[in-house]
Amino acid sequence: MCLIARHLEANGIPTLCLGSAFDILSAGLPPRAMFVDYPLGHSAGKPFDRVDQEYIVRSALNGFNSLKKPGQIGVIDSDWGSVDWKNDASATAGEDTRQPRDTRPQYQFEEDRIAAEKI
Amino acid sequence: MHVNYMEVIRKRYENLGYQAYRWFVADDHPPWTPLRKKLSECKLGLLSTSGAYALGQIAYHYKDDSTVREIPSNTQPDDLRFSHITENYLVNPRKDPNCILPTETLHTLVRKKVVQSLADTVFSCMGGTYSQRRVKDEIAPEILKNFKRQDIDCALLVAM
């Protein structure tokens, strides 16, 4: 995402990256970034929590005004509510959680495959 | 304390006997384009790197898929799907896509005049592309071309 943001910005489009991995944002150094300390998969908020989602996305967009220095990362003060997920996310042992590197489309449901192949 | 994903993933792969993961680490200052309008006057573009696709579209594959999906921003959540090499992070987005593809949230913010409008279509790609070359040479130019066509004022990029 950082590479894409840099390319867009270099070609005249202001960008704001919203992410939940502070170290990856710090390394990739996109032009503007807002960080929320949530588990990956929830950069735009908790499931079905419209108040939380709106707060996070609104805060992220405010970064267009508040971030003045290229590469700056702002922090959104939302709280996931527990830190248990960080233990799992920090585990360096265990099985590979990635799916096999397969070149066939990986549909979420079989009905998706049928719908896509009809078109 | 934030999770140190880069170090954790490096160690995890090392423990599994895999080749070291090569993260992108910037060695220069990022480019910068100032926002020339008030946010409330801006047309916003959206990109999610979560591997989102709409019912009827082809899903992503898991070997450096560098394709992009264009999704109508008014697609109903029930018709949104996800495929991403790290499926373990998709449990909640598959129940509520707004966790990672915040179209409904952005429509709310348009109604509240935080931004003027959201582009009629939003974009997704699969952020699990290992090849930095393919991201630079294939995905980024495709997203740029699409955003230019939409004539947006600024873009929100939401990471998995």
Short mmCIF file of C-alpha atoms in Angstrom, two decimals:
data_model
loop_
_atom_site.label_atom_id
_atom_site.label_comp_id
_atom_site.label_asym_id
_atom_site.label_seq_id
_atom_site.Cartn_x
_atom_site.Cartn_y
_atom_site.Cartn_z
CA MET A 1 0.00 0.00 0.00
CA CYS A 2 2.86 2.38 0.81
CA LEU A 3 4.33 1.92 -2.68
CA ILE A 4 0.95 2.67 -4.27
CA ALA A 5 0.47 5.78 -2.13
CA ARG A 6 3.90 7.05 -3.11
CA HIS A 7 3.15 6.50 -6.80
CA LEU A 8 -0.20 8.30 -6.59
CA GLU A 9 1.26 11.20 -4.69
CA ALA A 10 4.20 11.54 -7.11
CA ASN A 11 1.60 11.85 -9.86
CA GLY A 12 -0.47 14.55 -8.24
CA ILE A 13 -3.03 12.75 -6.07
CA PRO A 14 -2.99 13.50 -2.31
CA THR A 15 -3.32 10.25 -0.35
CA LEU A 16 -4.03 9.14 3.17
CA CYS A 17 -3.13 5.60 4.25
CA LEU A 18 -5.15 4.07 7.09
CA GLY A 19 -3.51 1.05 8.65
CA SER A 20 -3.09 -1.08 11.76
CA ALA A 21 0.58 -2.07 11.49
CA PHE A 22 2.67 0.79 12.82
CA ASP A 23 6.01 -0.74 11.96
CA ILE A 24 5.00 -1.46 8.35
CA LEU A 25 3.76 2.10 7.93
CA SER A 26 6.96 3.45 9.48
CA ALA A 27 9.11 1.38 7.13
CA GLY A 28 7.08 2.06 3.99
CA LEU A 29 6.80 5.75 4.77
CA PRO A 30 3.74 6.75 2.75
CA PRO A 31 3.16 10.51 2.36
CA ARG A 32 0.40 10.60 5.02
CA ALA A 33 -0.72 7.81 7.32
CA MET A 34 -3.07 7.33 10.23
CA PHE A 35 -2.59 4.36 12.54
CA VAL A 36 -5.22 2.62 14.61
CA ASP A 37 -4.06 -0.06 17.07
CA TYR A 38 -6.54 -2.75 16.04
CA PRO A 39 -6.00 -6.32 14.84
CA LEU A 40 -5.26 -6.61 11.12
CA GLY A 41 -8.47 -6.81 9.13
CA HIS A 42 -10.08 -3.97 11.13
CA SER A 43 -8.31 -0.84 9.90
CA ALA A 44 -11.68 0.86 9.35
CA GLY A 45 -13.25 -0.25 12.62
CA LYS A 46 -14.90 -2.99 14.63
CA PRO A 47 -17.52 -5.16 12.92
CA PHE A 48 -21.06 -3.74 13.03
CA ASP A 49 -19.95 -0.89 15.30
CA ARG A 50 -21.03 2.11 13.21
CA VAL A 51 -19.93 4.64 15.84
CA ASP A 52 -16.44 3.18 15.98
CA GLN A 53 -16.20 2.89 12.20
CA GLU A 54 -17.31 6.45 11.64
CA TYR A 55 -14.93 7.78 14.27
CA ILE A 56 -11.96 5.97 12.76
CA VAL A 57 -12.63 6.90 9.14
CA ARG A 58 -13.45 10.49 10.04
CA SER A 59 -10.25 10.68 12.11
CA ALA A 60 -8.29 9.22 9.21
CA LEU A 61 -9.67 11.78 6.78
CA ASN A 62 -8.83 14.55 9.21
CA GLY A 63 -5.23 13.53 8.58
CA PHE A 64 -5.43 15.40 5.29
CA ASN A 65 -5.56 18.57 7.38
CA SER A 66 -3.50 17.65 10.43
CA LEU A 67 -0.51 15.91 8.81
CA LYS A 68 1.80 18.60 7.50
CA LYS A 69 5.09 16.76 7.06
CA PRO A 70 5.74 14.06 4.42
CA GLY A 71 5.99 10.65 6.09
CA GLN A 72 4.19 11.70 9.26
CA ILE A 73 2.02 9.07 10.96
CA GLY A 74 -0.90 10.20 13.07
CA VAL A 75 -2.43 8.01 15.76
CA ILE A 76 -6.18 7.45 16.13
CA ASP A 77 -7.05 7.05 19.80
CA SER A 78 -9.61 4.25 19.42
CA ASP A 79 -9.33 1.35 21.84
CA TRP A 80 -10.02 -2.25 20.80
CA GLY A 81 -11.00 -3.04 24.38
CA SER A 82 -8.59 -5.88 25.14
CA VAL A 83 -5.02 -6.74 24.25
CA ASP A 84 -5.38 -10.53 24.03
CA TRP A 85 -5.13 -10.44 20.23
CA LYS A 86 -1.63 -8.99 20.52
CA ASN A 87 -0.33 -12.22 22.03
CA ASP A 88 -1.48 -14.21 19.01
CA ALA A 89 -0.28 -11.56 16.58
CA SER A 90 3.15 -11.54 18.23
CA ALA A 91 3.67 -15.30 18.20
CA THR A 92 6.74 -16.33 16.25
CA ALA A 93 6.09 -20.06 16.48
CA GLY A 94 3.34 -22.15 14.98
CA GLU A 95 2.07 -23.01 11.54
CA ASP A 96 2.16 -20.77 8.50
CA THR A 97 -1.10 -18.82 8.45
CA ARG A 98 -0.87 -17.97 4.75
CA GLN A 99 -2.84 -19.83 2.13
CA PRO A 100 -0.95 -21.79 -0.55
CA ARG A 101 0.36 -19.66 -3.43
CA ASP A 102 -2.13 -20.95 -5.98
CA THR A 103 -2.94 -19.27 -9.31
CA ARG A 104 -6.61 -20.32 -9.33
CA PRO A 105 -9.16 -17.70 -8.15
CA GLN A 106 -9.96 -18.34 -4.51
CA TYR A 107 -13.68 -17.68 -4.22
CA GLN A 108 -15.19 -17.06 -0.81
CA PHE A 109 -18.23 -19.15 -1.76
CA GLU A 110 -18.95 -21.61 -4.53
CA GLU A 111 -21.84 -19.38 -5.63
CA ASP A 112 -19.29 -16.65 -6.37
CA ARG A 113 -17.50 -18.92 -8.83
CA ILE A 114 -20.78 -19.75 -10.57
CA ALA A 115 -21.75 -16.07 -10.72
CA ALA A 116 -18.34 -15.03 -12.09
CA GLU A 117 -18.26 -17.76 -14.71
CA LYS A 118 -21.73 -16.77 -16.00
CA ILE A 119 -20.48 -13.32 -16.99
CA MET B 1 2.99 -1.48 22.78
CA HIS B 2 2.37 -2.03 19.07
CA VAL B 3 2.77 -5.44 17.45
CA ASN B 4 6.06 -5.59 15.56
CA TYR B 5 4.71 -7.42 12.52
CA MET B 6 7.88 -7.17 10.45
CA GLU B 7 10.05 -8.78 13.10
CA VAL B 8 7.39 -11.37 14.04
CA ILE B 9 6.90 -12.45 10.43
CA ARG B 10 10.64 -12.55 9.78
CA LYS B 11 11.13 -14.85 12.78
CA ARG B 12 8.09 -16.98 12.00
CA TYR B 13 9.30 -17.64 8.45
CA GLU B 14 12.81 -18.30 9.69
CA ASN B 15 11.44 -20.86 12.17
CA LEU B 16 9.54 -22.54 9.35
CA GLY B 17 12.66 -22.68 7.20
CA TYR B 18 11.39 -20.22 4.59
CA GLN B 19 13.34 -17.61 2.70
CA ALA B 20 13.43 -14.32 4.58
CA TYR B 21 10.50 -12.03 3.82
CA ARG B 22 11.65 -8.85 2.12
CA TRP B 23 9.70 -5.90 3.38
CA PHE B 24 9.65 -2.63 1.54
CA VAL B 25 11.73 -0.17 3.52
CA ALA B 26 11.77 3.36 2.14
CA ASP B 27 15.17 4.97 1.86
CA ASP B 28 13.98 8.41 0.87
CA HIS B 29 11.38 11.02 1.79
CA PRO B 30 7.94 10.34 0.34
CA PRO B 31 6.57 12.55 -2.41
CA TRP B 32 3.96 15.08 -1.41
CA THR B 33 0.99 16.65 -3.16
CA PRO B 34 -0.84 19.24 -1.07
CA LEU B 35 -4.60 19.07 -0.79
CA ARG B 36 -5.74 22.22 -2.55
CA LYS B 37 -9.38 22.21 -1.45
CA LYS B 38 -11.24 21.87 1.79
CA LEU B 39 -11.98 18.23 2.54
CA SER B 40 -15.69 19.06 2.50
CA GLU B 41 -15.31 20.13 -1.14
CA CYS B 42 -13.40 17.02 -2.22
CA LYS B 43 -14.37 14.04 -4.30
CA LEU B 44 -12.76 11.08 -2.57
CA GLY B 45 -11.39 7.91 -4.13
CA LEU B 46 -11.05 4.69 -2.16
CA LEU B 47 -8.63 1.78 -2.43
CA SER B 48 -8.64 -1.21 -0.12
CA THR B 49 -5.80 -3.73 -0.24
CA SER B 50 -7.98 -6.37 1.38
CA GLY B 51 -8.71 -8.44 -1.72
CA ALA B 52 -12.34 -7.31 -1.94
CA TYR B 53 -14.45 -8.29 -4.94
CA ALA B 54 -18.14 -8.10 -5.72
CA LEU B 55 -20.40 -11.03 -6.45
CA GLY B 56 -20.04 -11.71 -10.17
CA GLN B 57 -16.37 -10.68 -10.29
CA ILE B 58 -13.38 -13.01 -10.41
CA ALA B 59 -11.75 -13.65 -7.04
CA TYR B 60 -8.03 -13.09 -6.49
CA HIS B 61 -5.53 -15.87 -6.66
CA TYR B 62 -2.79 -16.22 -4.11
CA LYS B 63 0.37 -16.11 -6.20
CA ASP B 64 1.26 -12.46 -6.61
CA ASP B 65 -2.10 -11.52 -8.10
CA SER B 66 -1.59 -7.97 -9.37
CA THR B 67 -5.08 -7.39 -10.73
CA VAL B 68 -7.46 -4.69 -9.57
CA ARG B 69 -11.23 -4.88 -9.02
CA GLU B 70 -13.54 -1.93 -9.62
CA ILE B 71 -16.55 -2.16 -7.32
CA PRO B 72 -19.62 0.12 -7.38
CA SER B 73 -19.52 2.08 -4.13
CA ASN B 74 -23.21 1.35 -3.50
CA THR B 75 -22.73 -2.44 -3.63
CA GLN B 76 -24.71 -4.03 -0.83
CA PRO B 77 -22.53 -5.59 1.91
CA ASP B 78 -24.14 -8.98 1.23
CA ASP B 79 -22.67 -8.88 -2.28
CA LEU B 80 -19.11 -8.09 -1.18
CA ARG B 81 -16.55 -10.86 -0.90
CA PHE B 82 -12.88 -11.17 0.00
CA SER B 83 -9.99 -13.36 -1.05
CA HIS B 84 -6.54 -12.65 0.33
CA ILE B 85 -3.53 -14.86 0.95
CA THR B 86 -3.84 -14.12 4.67
CA GLU B 87 -7.43 -15.30 4.98
CA ASN B 88 -7.07 -15.49 8.75
CA TYR B 89 -7.55 -11.71 8.90
CA LEU B 90 -10.82 -11.86 6.94
CA VAL B 91 -13.11 -13.42 9.55
CA ASN B 92 -14.79 -10.15 10.52
CA PRO B 93 -14.55 -8.33 7.17
CA ARG B 94 -16.47 -11.23 5.65
CA LYS B 95 -19.26 -10.55 8.16
CA ASP B 96 -19.08 -6.76 7.94
CA PRO B 97 -17.08 -5.46 4.95
CA ASN B 98 -16.97 -1.98 6.48
CA CYS B 99 -14.15 -3.19 8.75
CA ILE B 100 -11.83 -2.92 5.79
CA LEU B 101 -13.81 -1.54 2.82
CA PRO B 102 -15.62 1.40 4.45
CA THR B 103 -18.08 2.33 1.69
CA GLU B 104 -21.10 2.61 3.98
CA THR B 105 -19.06 4.62 6.47
CA LEU B 106 -17.94 6.99 3.74
CA HIS B 107 -21.48 7.41 2.44
CA THR B 108 -22.42 8.45 5.98
CA LEU B 109 -19.56 10.96 6.02
CA VAL B 110 -20.73 12.34 2.66
CA ARG B 111 -24.22 12.83 4.14
CA LYS B 112 -22.60 14.61 7.09
CA LYS B 113 -20.61 16.80 4.65
CA VAL B 114 -17.19 15.69 5.89
CA VAL B 115 -16.35 15.03 2.24
CA GLN B 116 -18.34 16.22 -0.75
CA SER B 117 -18.62 12.87 -2.49
CA LEU B 118 -17.28 9.37 -2.82
CA ALA B 119 -16.40 8.19 -6.33
CA ASP B 120 -19.09 5.99 -7.89
CA THR B 121 -16.73 3.03 -7.88
CA VAL B 122 -14.01 2.02 -5.45
CA PHE B 123 -10.96 -0.15 -6.03
CA SER B 124 -9.44 -3.17 -4.41
CA CYS B 125 -6.32 -5.22 -4.86
CA MET B 126 -4.75 -8.03 -2.89
CA GLY B 127 -2.09 -6.57 -0.64
CA GLY B 128 -0.37 -9.93 -0.29
CA THR B 129 1.70 -9.45 -3.44
CA TYR B 130 5.28 -10.33 -2.57
CA SER B 131 6.82 -8.82 -5.71
CA GLN B 132 7.59 -5.16 -5.11
CA ARG B 133 8.26 -4.84 -8.83
CA ARG B 134 4.73 -5.96 -9.66
CA VAL B 135 3.26 -3.53 -7.16
CA LYS B 136 5.29 -0.67 -8.65
CA ASP B 137 4.95 -1.59 -12.32
CA GLU B 138 1.48 -3.11 -12.45
CA ILE B 139 -0.82 -2.31 -9.50
CA ALA B 140 0.20 1.29 -8.74
CA PRO B 141 -0.06 2.53 -12.37
CA GLU B 142 -3.44 0.79 -12.76
CA ILE B 143 -4.80 2.48 -9.64
CA LEU B 144 -3.40 5.84 -10.77
CA LYS B 145 -5.01 5.49 -14.20
CA ASN B 146 -8.37 4.70 -12.62
CA PHE B 147 -8.22 7.52 -10.07
CA LYS B 148 -7.23 9.99 -12.80
CA ARG B 149 -10.20 8.84 -14.87
CA GLN B 150 -12.47 9.43 -11.88
CA ASP B 151 -11.02 12.93 -11.45
CA ILE B 152 -10.85 12.57 -7.67
CA ASP B 153 -9.33 15.23 -5.45
CA CYS B 154 -7.75 12.86 -2.94
CA ALA B 155 -7.66 9.16 -2.07
CA LEU B 156 -8.10 7.10 1.07
CA LEU B 157 -6.08 3.88 1.06
CA VAL B 158 -7.15 1.28 3.60
CA ALA B 159 -4.69 -1.47 4.46
CA MET B 160 -5.56 -5.01 5.42
#
